[in-house]
mmCIF file of C-alpha atoms and ligand atoms in Angstrom:
data_model
loop_
_atom_site.group_PDB
_atom_site.id
_atom_site.type_symbol
_atom_site.label_atom_id
_atom_site.label_comp_id
_atom_site.label_asym_id
_atom_site.label_seq_id
_atom_site.Cartn_x
_atom_site.Cartn_y
_atom_site.Cartn_z
ATOM 1 C CA UNK A 1 1.899 -13.004 -2.296
ATOM 2 C CA UNK A 2 4.632 -13.890 0.156
ATOM 3 C CA UNK A 3 5.612 -11.081 2.529
ATOM 4 C CA UNK A 4 7.573 -11.106 5.774
ATOM 5 C CA UNK A 5 6.086 -10.077 9.092
ATOM 6 C CA UNK A 6 8.773 -7.358 9.276
ATOM 7 C CA UNK A 7 7.422 -5.710 6.103
ATOM 8 C CA UNK A 8 3.833 -5.959 7.378
ATOM 9 C CA UNK A 9 5.028 -4.349 10.612
ATOM 10 C CA UNK A 10 6.656 -1.531 8.620
ATOM 11 C CA UNK A 11 3.396 -0.831 6.767
ATOM 12 C CA UNK A 12 1.534 -0.737 10.092
ATOM 13 C CA UNK A 13 4.192 1.546 11.613
ATOM 14 C CA UNK A 14 3.946 3.940 8.661
ATOM 15 C CA UNK A 15 0.154 3.912 8.924
ATOM 16 C CA UNK A 16 0.401 4.883 12.600
ATOM 17 C CA UNK A 17 3.125 7.496 12.028
ATOM 18 C CA UNK A 18 1.020 9.332 9.442
ATOM 19 C CA UNK A 19 -2.136 9.558 11.535
ATOM 20 C CA UNK A 20 -4.507 11.337 11.319
ATOM 21 C CA UNK A 21 -3.884 11.103 7.547
ATOM 22 C CA UNK A 22 -3.843 8.122 5.265
ATOM 23 C CA UNK A 23 -0.344 6.976 4.410
ATOM 24 C CA UNK A 24 0.866 5.456 1.154
ATOM 25 C CA UNK A 25 3.922 3.771 -0.282
ATOM 26 C CA UNK A 26 5.288 1.217 -2.703
ATOM 27 C CA UNK A 27 6.379 -2.393 -2.407
ATOM 28 C CA UNK A 28 9.307 -3.946 -4.245
ATOM 29 C CA UNK A 29 9.719 -7.649 -4.805
ATOM 30 C CA UNK A 30 11.070 -10.588 -6.720
ATOM 31 C CA UNK A 31 9.400 -13.740 -7.977
ATOM 32 C CA UNK A 32 6.052 -13.075 -6.354
ATOM 33 C CA UNK A 33 7.561 -12.216 -3.000
ATOM 34 C CA UNK A 34 7.507 -8.751 -1.452
ATOM 35 C CA UNK A 35 11.048 -7.857 -0.409
ATOM 36 C CA UNK A 36 10.970 -4.137 0.389
ATOM 37 C CA UNK A 37 8.565 -1.471 1.598
ATOM 38 C CA UNK A 38 9.135 2.206 0.760
ATOM 39 C CA UNK A 39 7.336 5.087 2.417
ATOM 40 C CA UNK A 40 5.997 7.900 0.249
ATOM 41 C CA UNK A 41 4.346 11.121 1.251
ATOM 42 C CA UNK A 42 0.610 11.436 0.792
ATOM 43 C CA UNK A 43 0.406 14.564 -1.358
ATOM 44 C CA UNK A 44 -3.290 14.882 -0.503
ATOM 45 C CA UNK A 45 -2.445 14.936 3.234
ATOM 46 C CA UNK A 46 -5.885 13.910 4.368
ATOM 47 C CA UNK A 47 -7.540 10.929 6.049
ATOM 48 C CA UNK A 48 -10.023 10.774 3.168
ATOM 49 C CA UNK A 49 -7.729 9.549 0.426
ATOM 50 C CA UNK A 50 -4.147 9.175 -0.678
ATOM 51 C CA UNK A 51 -2.173 10.566 -3.546
ATOM 52 C CA UNK A 52 1.379 9.299 -3.980
ATOM 53 C CA UNK A 53 3.719 12.273 -3.968
ATOM 54 C CA UNK A 54 5.116 12.301 -7.538
ATOM 55 C CA UNK A 55 8.712 13.051 -6.493
ATOM 56 C CA UNK A 56 8.662 10.219 -3.969
ATOM 57 C CA UNK A 57 7.115 7.908 -6.500
ATOM 58 C CA UNK A 58 9.909 8.538 -9.000
ATOM 59 C CA UNK A 59 12.639 8.241 -6.359
ATOM 60 C CA UNK A 60 11.244 4.952 -5.042
ATOM 61 C CA UNK A 61 10.723 3.449 -8.484
ATOM 62 C CA UNK A 62 14.345 4.253 -9.353
ATOM 63 C CA UNK A 63 15.509 2.776 -6.085
ATOM 64 C CA UNK A 64 13.564 -0.449 -6.659
ATOM 65 C CA UNK A 65 15.082 -0.783 -10.114
ATOM 66 C CA UNK A 66 18.600 -0.086 -8.812
ATOM 67 C CA UNK A 67 18.128 -2.809 -6.225
ATOM 68 C CA UNK A 68 17.225 -5.289 -8.959
ATOM 69 C CA UNK A 69 13.663 -5.590 -7.733
ATOM 70 C CA UNK A 70 10.353 -5.028 -9.458
ATOM 71 C CA UNK A 71 7.467 -2.910 -8.351
ATOM 72 C CA UNK A 72 4.948 -5.473 -7.096
ATOM 73 C CA UNK A 73 2.571 -3.498 -4.950
ATOM 74 C CA UNK A 74 1.248 -0.267 -3.573
ATOM 75 C CA UNK A 75 -0.029 0.236 -0.052
ATOM 76 C CA UNK A 76 -2.116 2.748 1.832
ATOM 77 C CA UNK A 77 -3.936 2.967 5.112
ATOM 78 C CA UNK A 78 -7.551 3.255 6.147
ATOM 79 C CA UNK A 79 -7.705 5.138 9.410
ATOM 80 C CA UNK A 80 -11.350 4.534 10.264
ATOM 81 C CA UNK A 81 -12.591 1.793 7.960
ATOM 82 C CA UNK A 82 -11.860 -1.877 7.237
ATOM 83 C CA UNK A 83 -8.955 -3.043 5.061
ATOM 84 C CA UNK A 84 -11.233 -3.262 2.040
ATOM 85 C CA UNK A 85 -10.957 -1.174 -1.124
ATOM 86 C CA UNK A 86 -13.199 1.853 -1.501
ATOM 87 C CA UNK A 87 -14.653 2.854 -4.850
ATOM 88 C CA UNK A 88 -11.934 5.518 -4.984
ATOM 89 C CA UNK A 89 -9.296 2.807 -4.509
ATOM 90 C CA UNK A 90 -10.815 0.749 -7.317
ATOM 91 C CA UNK A 91 -10.759 3.770 -9.615
ATOM 92 C CA UNK A 92 -7.175 4.700 -8.671
ATOM 93 C CA UNK A 93 -6.011 1.130 -9.268
ATOM 94 C CA UNK A 94 -6.501 1.632 -12.981
ATOM 95 C CA UNK A 95 -3.191 3.491 -12.989
ATOM 96 C CA UNK A 96 -1.402 0.503 -11.400
ATOM 97 C CA UNK A 97 -2.180 -2.599 -13.445
ATOM 98 C CA UNK A 98 -0.883 -5.892 -12.092
ATOM 99 C CA UNK A 99 -0.051 -4.458 -8.672
ATOM 100 C CA UNK A 100 -1.109 -6.002 -5.400
ATOM 101 C CA UNK A 101 -2.944 -3.325 -3.458
ATOM 102 C CA UNK A 102 -2.204 -3.612 0.241
ATOM 103 C CA UNK A 103 -4.541 -1.853 2.633
ATOM 104 C CA UNK A 104 -3.739 -1.405 6.321
ATOM 105 C CA UNK A 105 -6.737 -0.743 8.535
ATOM 106 C CA UNK A 106 -6.313 1.074 11.833
ATOM 107 C CA UNK A 107 -10.052 0.933 12.486
ATOM 108 C CA UNK A 108 -9.261 -0.957 15.702
ATOM 109 C CA UNK A 109 -6.232 0.680 17.354
ATOM 110 C CA UNK A 110 -4.872 -2.418 18.997
ATOM 111 C CA UNK A 111 -5.558 -4.765 16.092
ATOM 112 C CA UNK A 112 -4.271 -3.408 12.781
ATOM 113 C CA UNK A 113 -5.221 -5.504 9.758
ATOM 114 C CA UNK A 114 -3.338 -5.678 6.441
ATOM 115 C CA UNK A 115 -5.040 -7.303 3.451
ATOM 116 C CA UNK A 116 -4.072 -7.580 -0.197
ATOM 117 C CA UNK A 117 -6.236 -6.987 -3.236
ATOM 118 C CA UNK A 118 -6.135 -7.272 -6.990
ATOM 119 C CA UNK A 119 -8.245 -4.444 -8.384
ATOM 120 C CA UNK A 120 -7.526 -4.871 -12.086
ATOM 121 C CA UNK A 121 -10.411 -4.357 -14.504
ATOM 122 C CA UNK A 122 -12.490 -2.640 -11.820
ATOM 123 C CA UNK A 123 -13.109 -5.937 -10.083
ATOM 124 C CA UNK A 124 -12.247 -6.731 -6.468
ATOM 125 C CA UNK A 125 -10.389 -9.931 -5.753
ATOM 126 C CA UNK A 126 -8.570 -10.667 -2.523
ATOM 127 C CA UNK A 127 -4.915 -11.664 -2.810
ATOM 128 C CA UNK A 128 -3.911 -14.032 -0.056
ATOM 129 C CA UNK A 129 -0.890 -12.822 1.898
ATOM 130 C CA UNK A 130 1.457 -15.590 2.883
ATOM 131 C CA UNK A 131 3.092 -13.953 5.890
ATOM 132 C CA UNK A 132 6.228 -15.494 7.261
HETATM 133 ZN ZN1 ZN B 201 -8.405 3.196 0.401
#
């Protein structure tokens, strides 16, 4: 998936802003390219997991549609672990078929890592991010 450095930076900034909790949000795009990042509240408000706030989810999905984009991805942060999906993430992904799952790891403060995953059908497949 193509994504600009500015959008990656926004995901990292959101991840840092929501510490100590996990953050979460949605990604809009067109033709296989991510074109917008939208912050949502983590209704679970914990560093253990994320739960997209339902009001935010609806608002963002409407916004993406109004902007003529499609929902292409969902992102969340890992505050103390690598940017790899947990079993919880794999289970949650069932509700988001076809989405690229972006995970931002803040495990190493000075070196945040964002990776993309396809978690359809309970399998784990990395999605290469073409950043530029
Ligand atoms: Zn996770």
